[in-house]
Amino acid sequence: MDSITIHGASSSSSSSPHSWTHDVFLSFRGEDTRYNFTDHLHSSLDRKGINTFMDNDELERGTDISPALLKAIQGSMISLIIFSENYASSTWCLEELAHIIQCRESKQQMVFPIFYKVDPSHVRHQRGTFGEAIANHECNFKNDMNKKLRWKAALVEAANLSGWHFLHG
């Protein structure tokens, strides 16, 4: 029997219909955390033998989220969302987040938020940089209100999950 255990979370082929390609998917804003927190987290998970997906491509502004990235989210047992100051300013991050929340519901994927130098209530209520980013997106996506509503709902749902808060790094 195939079994994956990550600190008390397990997925067994006999109890789960999913075949996971990764243990963990990291969702993060590259300019905020790629070369510090997220890189250290990825290295630590890797040293523990935890198969972790971290997108190492610098993404071009204005391009759509790649099908490979969506597949990596779908194939991950756990998603860790690293909320940082500029996370919501990226439409890529918001699309990732919305897809992660969708997979949480449809695939019973485990999702844990990490609040890196941000107040969880700012994410939940779209205040501070999160509120500013959503307001900017509202101007840019006037003709796609569903997208904006999906992003806001995903921010609220993710911020309401139990996770970790690192105020000072």
Coordinates of N, CA and C in Angstrom, one line a residue:
M1 N 0.8 -1.2 0.0 CA 0.0 0.0 0.0 C 0.9 1.2 0.0
D2 N 0.6 2.2 -0.9 CA 1.3 3.4 -1.0 C 0.8 4.3 0.1
S3 N 1.7 5.0 0.9 CA 1.3 5.9 1.9 C 2.2 7.0 2.0
I4 N 1.7 8.2 2.2 CA 2.5 9.4 2.4 C 2.1 10.0 3.8
T5 N 3.1 10.3 4.6 CA 2.8 10.9 5.9 C 3.6 12.2 6.0
I6 N 3.0 13.3 6.3 CA 3.6 14.5 6.6 C 3.1 15.1 7.9
H7 N 3.9 14.9 8.9 CA 3.6 15.4 10.3 C 2.1 15.2 10.6
G8 N 1.7 14.0 10.6 CA 0.4 13.6 11.0 C -0.7 13.6 9.9
A9 N -0.4 14.2 8.8 CA -1.3 14.2 7.7 C -0.9 13.0 6.7
S10 N -1.9 12.1 6.5 CA -1.5 11.0 5.6 C -2.5 10.8 4.5
S11 N -2.0 10.3 3.4 CA -2.9 9.9 2.3 C -2.5 8.5 1.9
S12 N -3.4 7.7 1.9 CA -3.2 6.3 1.6 C -4.0 5.9 0.3
S13 N -3.4 5.1 -0.5 CA -4.1 4.7 -1.8 C -5.4 4.0 -1.5
S14 N -5.5 3.3 -0.3 CA -6.7 2.6 -0.1 C -7.8 3.5 0.5
S15 N -7.5 4.6 1.0 CA -8.5 5.5 1.6 C -8.7 6.8 0.8
S16 N -7.9 7.0 -0.2 CA -8.0 8.2 -1.0 C -8.0 7.9 -2.5
P17 N -9.0 8.4 -3.2 CA -9.0 8.1 -4.7 C -8.0 8.9 -5.5
H18 N -7.2 9.8 -4.8 CA -6.3 10.7 -5.5 C -4.9 10.1 -5.6
S19 N -4.2 10.3 -6.7 CA -2.9 9.9 -6.9 C -2.1 11.2 -6.9
W20 N -1.4 11.5 -5.9 CA -0.7 12.8 -5.8 C 0.7 12.8 -6.4
T21 N 1.0 13.8 -7.2 CA 2.3 13.9 -7.8 C 3.3 14.6 -6.9
H22 N 2.8 15.5 -6.0 CA 3.6 16.2 -5.1 C 2.9 16.1 -3.7
D23 N 3.8 16.2 -2.7 CA 3.3 16.2 -1.3 C 2.8 17.7 -1.0
V24 N 3.6 18.7 -1.4 CA 3.3 20.0 -1.1 C 3.4 20.9 -2.3
F25 N 2.5 21.9 -2.5 CA 2.6 23.0 -3.5 C 2.8 24.3 -2.7
L26 N 3.8 25.1 -3.1 CA 4.0 26.4 -2.5 C 3.5 27.5 -3.3
S27 N 2.6 28.2 -2.8 CA 2.1 29.4 -3.5 C 2.6 30.6 -2.8
F28 N 3.3 31.5 -3.6 CA 4.1 32.6 -3.0 C 4.3 33.7 -4.0
R29 N 4.5 34.9 -3.5 CA 4.8 36.1 -4.3 C 6.4 36.1 -4.4
G30 N 6.9 35.8 -5.6 CA 8.3 35.7 -5.8 C 9.1 36.9 -5.3
E31 N 8.7 38.1 -5.7 CA 9.5 39.3 -5.3 C 9.5 39.5 -3.8
D32 N 8.6 39.0 -3.0 CA 8.6 39.1 -1.6 C 9.4 38.0 -0.9
T33 N 9.2 36.8 -1.3 CA 9.8 35.7 -0.5 C 10.6 34.6 -1.2
R34 N 10.8 34.7 -2.5 CA 11.5 33.7 -3.3 C 12.8 33.4 -2.7
Y35 N 13.6 34.4 -2.4 CA 15.0 34.2 -2.1 C 15.3 34.3 -0.6
N36 N 14.2 34.2 0.2 CA 14.4 34.2 1.7 C 13.5 33.1 2.3
F37 N 12.3 33.5 2.8 CA 11.5 32.6 3.5 C 11.1 31.3 2.7
T38 N 10.6 31.6 1.4 CA 10.1 30.4 0.6 C 11.2 29.5 0.2
D39 N 12.4 30.1 -0.1 CA 13.5 29.2 -0.5 C 14.0 28.4 0.7
H40 N 14.0 29.0 1.9 CA 14.4 28.2 3.1 C 13.4 27.1 3.4
L41 N 12.1 27.5 3.3 CA 11.0 26.5 3.6 C 11.1 25.3 2.6
H42 N 11.3 25.6 1.3 CA 11.5 24.6 0.3 C 12.6 23.7 0.6
S43 N 13.8 24.3 1.0 CA 15.0 23.5 1.3 C 14.7 22.6 2.5
S44 N 14.1 23.1 3.5 CA 13.8 22.3 4.7 C 12.9 21.2 4.4
L45 N 11.8 21.4 3.6 CA 10.9 20.3 3.2 C 11.7 19.3 2.4
D46 N 12.5 19.7 1.5 CA 13.3 18.8 0.6 C 14.2 18.0 1.5
R47 N 14.9 18.5 2.5 CA 15.8 17.8 3.3 C 15.0 16.7 4.1
K48 N 13.7 17.0 4.4 CA 12.9 16.0 5.1 C 12.3 14.9 4.2
G49 N 12.6 15.0 2.9 CA 12.1 14.0 1.9 C 10.7 14.3 1.5
I50 N 10.3 15.5 1.7 CA 8.9 15.9 1.3 C 9.0 16.5 -0.1
N51 N 8.3 15.8 -1.0 CA 8.3 16.2 -2.5 C 7.5 17.5 -2.6
T52 N 8.2 18.6 -2.8 CA 7.6 19.9 -2.8 C 7.7 20.6 -4.2
F53 N 6.6 21.1 -4.7 CA 6.6 21.9 -5.9 C 6.8 23.4 -5.6
M54 N 7.8 24.0 -6.2 CA 8.0 25.4 -6.1 C 8.3 25.9 -7.5
D55 N 7.5 26.8 -8.0 CA 7.7 27.3 -9.3 C 8.9 28.2 -9.3
N56 N 9.9 27.9 -10.1 CA 11.1 28.7 -10.1 C 11.2 29.6 -11.3
D57 N 10.1 29.7 -12.1 CA 10.1 30.6 -13.2 C 9.7 32.0 -12.8
E58 N 10.4 33.0 -13.2 CA 10.0 34.3 -13.0 C 8.9 34.6 -14.0
L59 N 7.7 34.9 -13.6 CA 6.6 35.0 -14.4 C 6.4 36.4 -15.0
E60 N 6.1 36.4 -16.3 CA 5.9 37.7 -17.0 C 4.6 38.3 -16.6
R61 N 4.6 39.6 -16.4 CA 3.3 40.3 -16.1 C 2.4 40.2 -17.3
G62 N 1.1 40.0 -17.0 CA 0.1 40.0 -18.0 C -0.2 38.7 -18.7
T63 N 0.6 37.7 -18.4 CA 0.4 36.4 -19.0 C -0.5 35.5 -18.2
D64 N -1.1 34.6 -18.8 CA -2.0 33.7 -18.1 C -1.3 32.6 -17.3
I65 N -1.9 32.2 -16.2 CA -1.3 31.1 -15.4 C -1.1 29.9 -16.3
S66 N 0.0 29.2 -16.2 CA 0.3 28.1 -17.1 C -0.5 26.8 -16.7
P67 N -0.8 26.0 -17.7 CA -1.5 24.7 -17.5 C -0.6 23.8 -16.6
A68 N 0.7 23.9 -16.8 CA 1.6 23.1 -15.9 C 1.4 23.4 -14.5
L69 N 1.3 24.7 -14.2 CA 1.2 25.2 -12.8 C -0.2 24.7 -12.2
L70 N -1.2 24.8 -13.0 CA -2.5 24.3 -12.6 C -2.5 22.8 -12.3
K71 N -1.8 22.1 -13.1 CA -1.7 20.7 -12.9 C -0.9 20.3 -11.7
A72 N 0.1 21.1 -11.4 CA 0.9 20.9 -10.2 C 0.1 21.2 -8.9
I73 N -0.8 22.2 -9.0 CA -1.7 22.4 -7.8 C -2.6 21.3 -7.7
Q74 N -3.2 20.8 -8.8 CA -4.2 19.7 -8.7 C -3.5 18.4 -8.2
G75 N -2.3 18.2 -8.5 CA -1.6 17.0 -8.1 C -0.9 17.0 -6.8
S76 N -1.1 18.1 -6.0 CA -0.5 18.2 -4.7 C -1.5 17.9 -3.6
M77 N -1.0 17.1 -2.6 CA -1.8 16.7 -1.5 C -2.1 17.9 -0.5
I78 N -1.1 18.8 -0.4 CA -1.1 19.9 0.5 C -0.7 21.2 -0.3
S79 N -1.4 22.3 0.0 CA -0.9 23.6 -0.5 C -0.6 24.5 0.6
L80 N 0.6 25.1 0.6 CA 0.9 26.1 1.6 C 0.9 27.4 0.9
I81 N 0.1 28.3 1.4 CA -0.1 29.7 0.8 C 0.7 30.6 1.6
I82 N 1.7 31.2 1.0 CA 2.6 32.2 1.8 C 2.1 33.6 1.5
F83 N 1.2 34.1 2.3 CA 0.7 35.4 2.1 C 1.8 36.4 2.6
S84 N 2.2 37.3 1.7 CA 3.2 38.3 2.0 C 2.6 39.7 1.5
E85 N 3.4 40.7 1.7 CA 2.9 42.1 1.5 C 2.3 42.3 0.1
N86 N 3.0 41.8 -0.9 CA 2.5 42.0 -2.3 C 1.8 40.8 -3.0
Y87 N 1.5 39.8 -2.2 CA 0.8 38.6 -2.7 C -0.4 39.0 -3.6
A88 N -1.3 39.8 -3.1 CA -2.5 40.1 -3.8 C -2.3 41.0 -5.0
S89 N -1.2 41.6 -5.1 CA -1.0 42.5 -6.3 C -0.7 41.7 -7.5
S90 N -0.4 40.4 -7.4 CA -0.2 39.5 -8.5 C -1.5 38.7 -8.9
T91 N -1.9 38.9 -10.1 CA -3.0 38.2 -10.6 C -2.7 36.7 -10.7
W92 N -1.4 36.3 -10.9 CA -1.0 34.9 -10.9 C -1.3 34.3 -9.6
C93 N -0.8 35.0 -8.5 CA -1.0 34.5 -7.1 C -2.5 34.3 -6.8
L94 N -3.3 35.3 -7.2 CA -4.7 35.2 -7.0 C -5.4 34.1 -7.8
E95 N -4.9 33.9 -9.0 CA -5.5 32.7 -9.8 C -5.0 31.4 -9.1
E96 N -3.8 31.3 -8.7 CA -3.3 30.1 -8.0 C -4.2 29.9 -6.8
L97 N -4.4 30.9 -6.0 CA -5.1 30.8 -4.7 C -6.6 30.3 -5.0
A98 N -7.2 30.9 -6.0 CA -8.6 30.5 -6.4 C -8.6 29.0 -6.8
H99 N -7.6 28.6 -7.5 CA -7.5 27.2 -7.9 C -7.2 26.3 -6.8
I100 N -6.4 26.7 -5.8 CA -6.1 25.9 -4.6 C -7.4 25.7 -3.8
I101 N -8.1 26.8 -3.6 CA -9.4 26.7 -2.9 C -10.4 25.8 -3.6
Q102 N -10.4 25.8 -4.9 CA -11.3 24.9 -5.7 C -10.8 23.5 -5.5
C103 N -9.5 23.2 -5.5 CA -9.0 21.8 -5.2 C -9.2 21.4 -3.8
R104 N -9.3 22.3 -2.9 CA -9.6 22.0 -1.5 C -11.0 21.4 -1.4
E105 N -11.9 22.0 -2.2 CA -13.3 21.6 -2.2 C -13.5 20.3 -3.0
S106 N -12.9 20.3 -4.2 CA -13.2 19.1 -5.1 C -12.3 17.9 -4.9
K107 N -11.1 18.1 -4.3 CA -10.1 17.0 -4.2 C -9.8 16.7 -2.7
Q108 N -10.4 17.5 -1.8 CA -10.1 17.4 -0.4 C -8.6 17.6 -0.1
Q109 N -8.0 18.5 -0.9 CA -6.7 18.9 -0.7 C -6.6 19.7 0.6
M110 N -5.5 19.5 1.4 CA -5.3 20.2 2.6 C -4.6 21.5 2.3
V111 N -5.1 22.6 2.9 CA -4.6 23.9 2.6 C -4.2 24.6 3.9
F112 N -3.0 25.2 4.0 CA -2.6 25.9 5.2 C -2.0 27.2 4.8
P113 N -2.5 28.3 5.4 CA -1.9 29.6 5.1 C -0.7 29.9 6.0
I114 N 0.2 30.6 5.5 CA 1.3 31.2 6.2 C 1.3 32.7 6.0
F115 N 1.2 33.4 7.1 CA 1.1 34.9 7.0 C 2.5 35.4 7.3
Y116 N 3.2 35.8 6.3 CA 4.6 36.2 6.4 C 4.7 37.7 6.4
K117 N 4.8 38.3 7.6 CA 4.9 39.7 7.8 C 3.7 40.5 7.4
V118 N 2.5 39.8 7.4 CA 1.2 40.4 7.2 C 0.3 40.0 8.3
D119 N -0.7 40.9 8.5 CA -1.7 40.6 9.5 C -2.8 39.7 8.8
P120 N -3.1 38.6 9.4 CA -4.2 37.7 8.8 C -5.5 38.5 8.6
S121 N -5.8 39.4 9.4 CA -7.1 40.2 9.2 C -7.0 41.1 8.0
H122 N -5.8 41.5 7.6 CA -5.7 42.3 6.4 C -6.0 41.4 5.1
V123 N -5.6 40.1 5.2 CA -6.0 39.2 4.1 C -7.5 39.0 4.1
R124 N -8.0 38.6 5.3 CA -9.4 38.3 5.4 C -10.3 39.4 5.0
H125 N -10.0 40.6 5.4 CA -10.9 41.7 5.1 C -10.4 42.7 4.0
Q126 N -9.3 42.2 3.3 CA -8.7 43.0 2.2 C -8.5 44.4 2.7
R127 N -7.6 44.5 3.7 CA -7.1 45.8 4.2 C -5.7 46.0 3.9
G128 N -5.1 47.2 4.0 CA -3.7 47.4 3.8 C -3.4 47.1 2.4
T129 N -2.2 46.5 2.1 CA -1.8 46.2 0.8 C -2.8 45.3 0.0
F130 N -3.4 44.4 0.8 CA -4.4 43.5 0.2 C -5.6 44.3 -0.4
G131 N -6.1 45.3 0.4 CA -7.2 46.1 0.0 C -6.8 47.0 -1.2
E132 N -5.6 47.5 -1.2 CA -5.1 48.3 -2.3 C -5.0 47.5 -3.6
A133 N -4.5 46.3 -3.5 CA -4.3 45.4 -4.6 C -5.7 45.1 -5.2
I134 N -6.6 44.7 -4.4 CA -8.0 44.3 -4.9 C -8.6 45.5 -5.6
A135 N -8.4 46.7 -5.0 CA -9.0 47.9 -5.6 C -8.4 48.2 -7.0
N136 N -7.1 48.0 -7.1 CA -6.4 48.1 -8.4 C -6.9 47.1 -9.4
H137 N -7.1 45.9 -9.0 CA -7.6 44.8 -9.8 C -9.1 45.1 -10.3
E138 N -9.9 45.7 -9.4 CA -11.2 46.1 -9.8 C -11.2 47.0 -10.9
C139 N -10.3 48.0 -11.0 CA -10.2 48.9 -12.1 C -9.8 48.1 -13.4
N140 N -8.8 47.2 -13.3 CA -8.3 46.4 -14.4 C -9.3 45.4 -14.9
F141 N -10.2 44.9 -14.1 CA -11.1 43.8 -14.4 C -12.5 44.2 -14.3
K142 N -12.8 45.4 -14.7 CA -14.2 45.9 -14.7 C -15.2 45.0 -15.4
N143 N -14.7 44.4 -16.5 CA -15.6 43.5 -17.3 C -15.7 42.1 -16.8
D144 N -14.9 41.8 -15.8 CA -14.9 40.4 -15.3 C -15.1 40.4 -13.8
M145 N -16.3 40.7 -13.4 CA -16.6 40.8 -11.9 C -16.5 39.4 -11.3
N146 N -16.8 38.3 -12.0 CA -16.7 37.0 -11.4 C -15.3 36.7 -11.0
K147 N -14.3 37.1 -11.7 CA -12.9 36.9 -11.4 C -12.6 37.6 -10.1
K148 N -13.0 38.8 -10.0 CA -12.7 39.6 -8.8 C -13.4 39.0 -7.5
L149 N -14.7 38.6 -7.7 CA -15.4 38.0 -6.6 C -14.8 36.7 -6.2
R150 N -14.3 35.9 -7.2 CA -13.7 34.6 -6.9 C -12.4 34.8 -6.1
W151 N -11.6 35.8 -6.5 CA -10.4 36.1 -5.8 C -10.7 36.6 -4.3
K152 N -11.6 37.5 -4.1 CA -12.0 37.9 -2.8 C -12.5 36.8 -1.9
A153 N -13.3 35.9 -2.5 CA -13.8 34.8 -1.7 C -12.7 33.8 -1.3
A154 N -11.8 33.6 -2.2 CA -10.6 32.8 -2.0 C -9.7 33.4 -0.9
L155 N -9.5 34.7 -0.9 CA -8.7 35.3 0.2 C -9.4 35.1 1.5
V156 N -10.7 35.3 1.6 CA -11.4 35.2 2.9 C -11.3 33.7 3.3
E157 N -11.6 32.8 2.4 CA -11.6 31.4 2.9 C -10.2 30.9 3.3
A158 N -9.2 31.3 2.6 CA -7.9 30.9 3.0 C -7.4 31.6 4.3
A159 N -7.8 32.8 4.5 CA -7.4 33.5 5.7 C -8.1 33.0 6.9
N160 N -9.3 32.3 6.7 CA -10.0 31.8 7.8 C -9.5 30.4 8.2
L161 N -8.6 29.8 7.5 CA -8.1 28.5 7.8 C -7.0 28.6 8.9
S162 N -6.8 27.6 9.6 CA -5.8 27.5 10.6 C -4.4 27.4 9.9
G163 N -3.5 28.3 10.4 CA -2.2 28.3 9.7 C -1.1 28.9 10.7
W164 N -0.1 29.6 10.1 CA 1.0 30.1 10.9 C 1.1 31.6 10.6
H165 N 1.6 32.3 11.6 CA 1.8 33.8 11.4 C 3.2 34.1 11.9
F166 N 4.0 34.6 10.9 CA 5.3 35.0 11.2 C 5.4 36.6 11.0
L167 N 5.3 37.3 12.1 CA 5.2 38.7 12.0 C 6.6 39.4 11.6
H168 N 7.6 38.8 12.2 CA 9.0 39.3 12.0 C 9.9 38.4 11.1
G169 N 9.3 37.6 10.4 CA 10.1 36.7 9.5 C 10.4 35.4 10.1

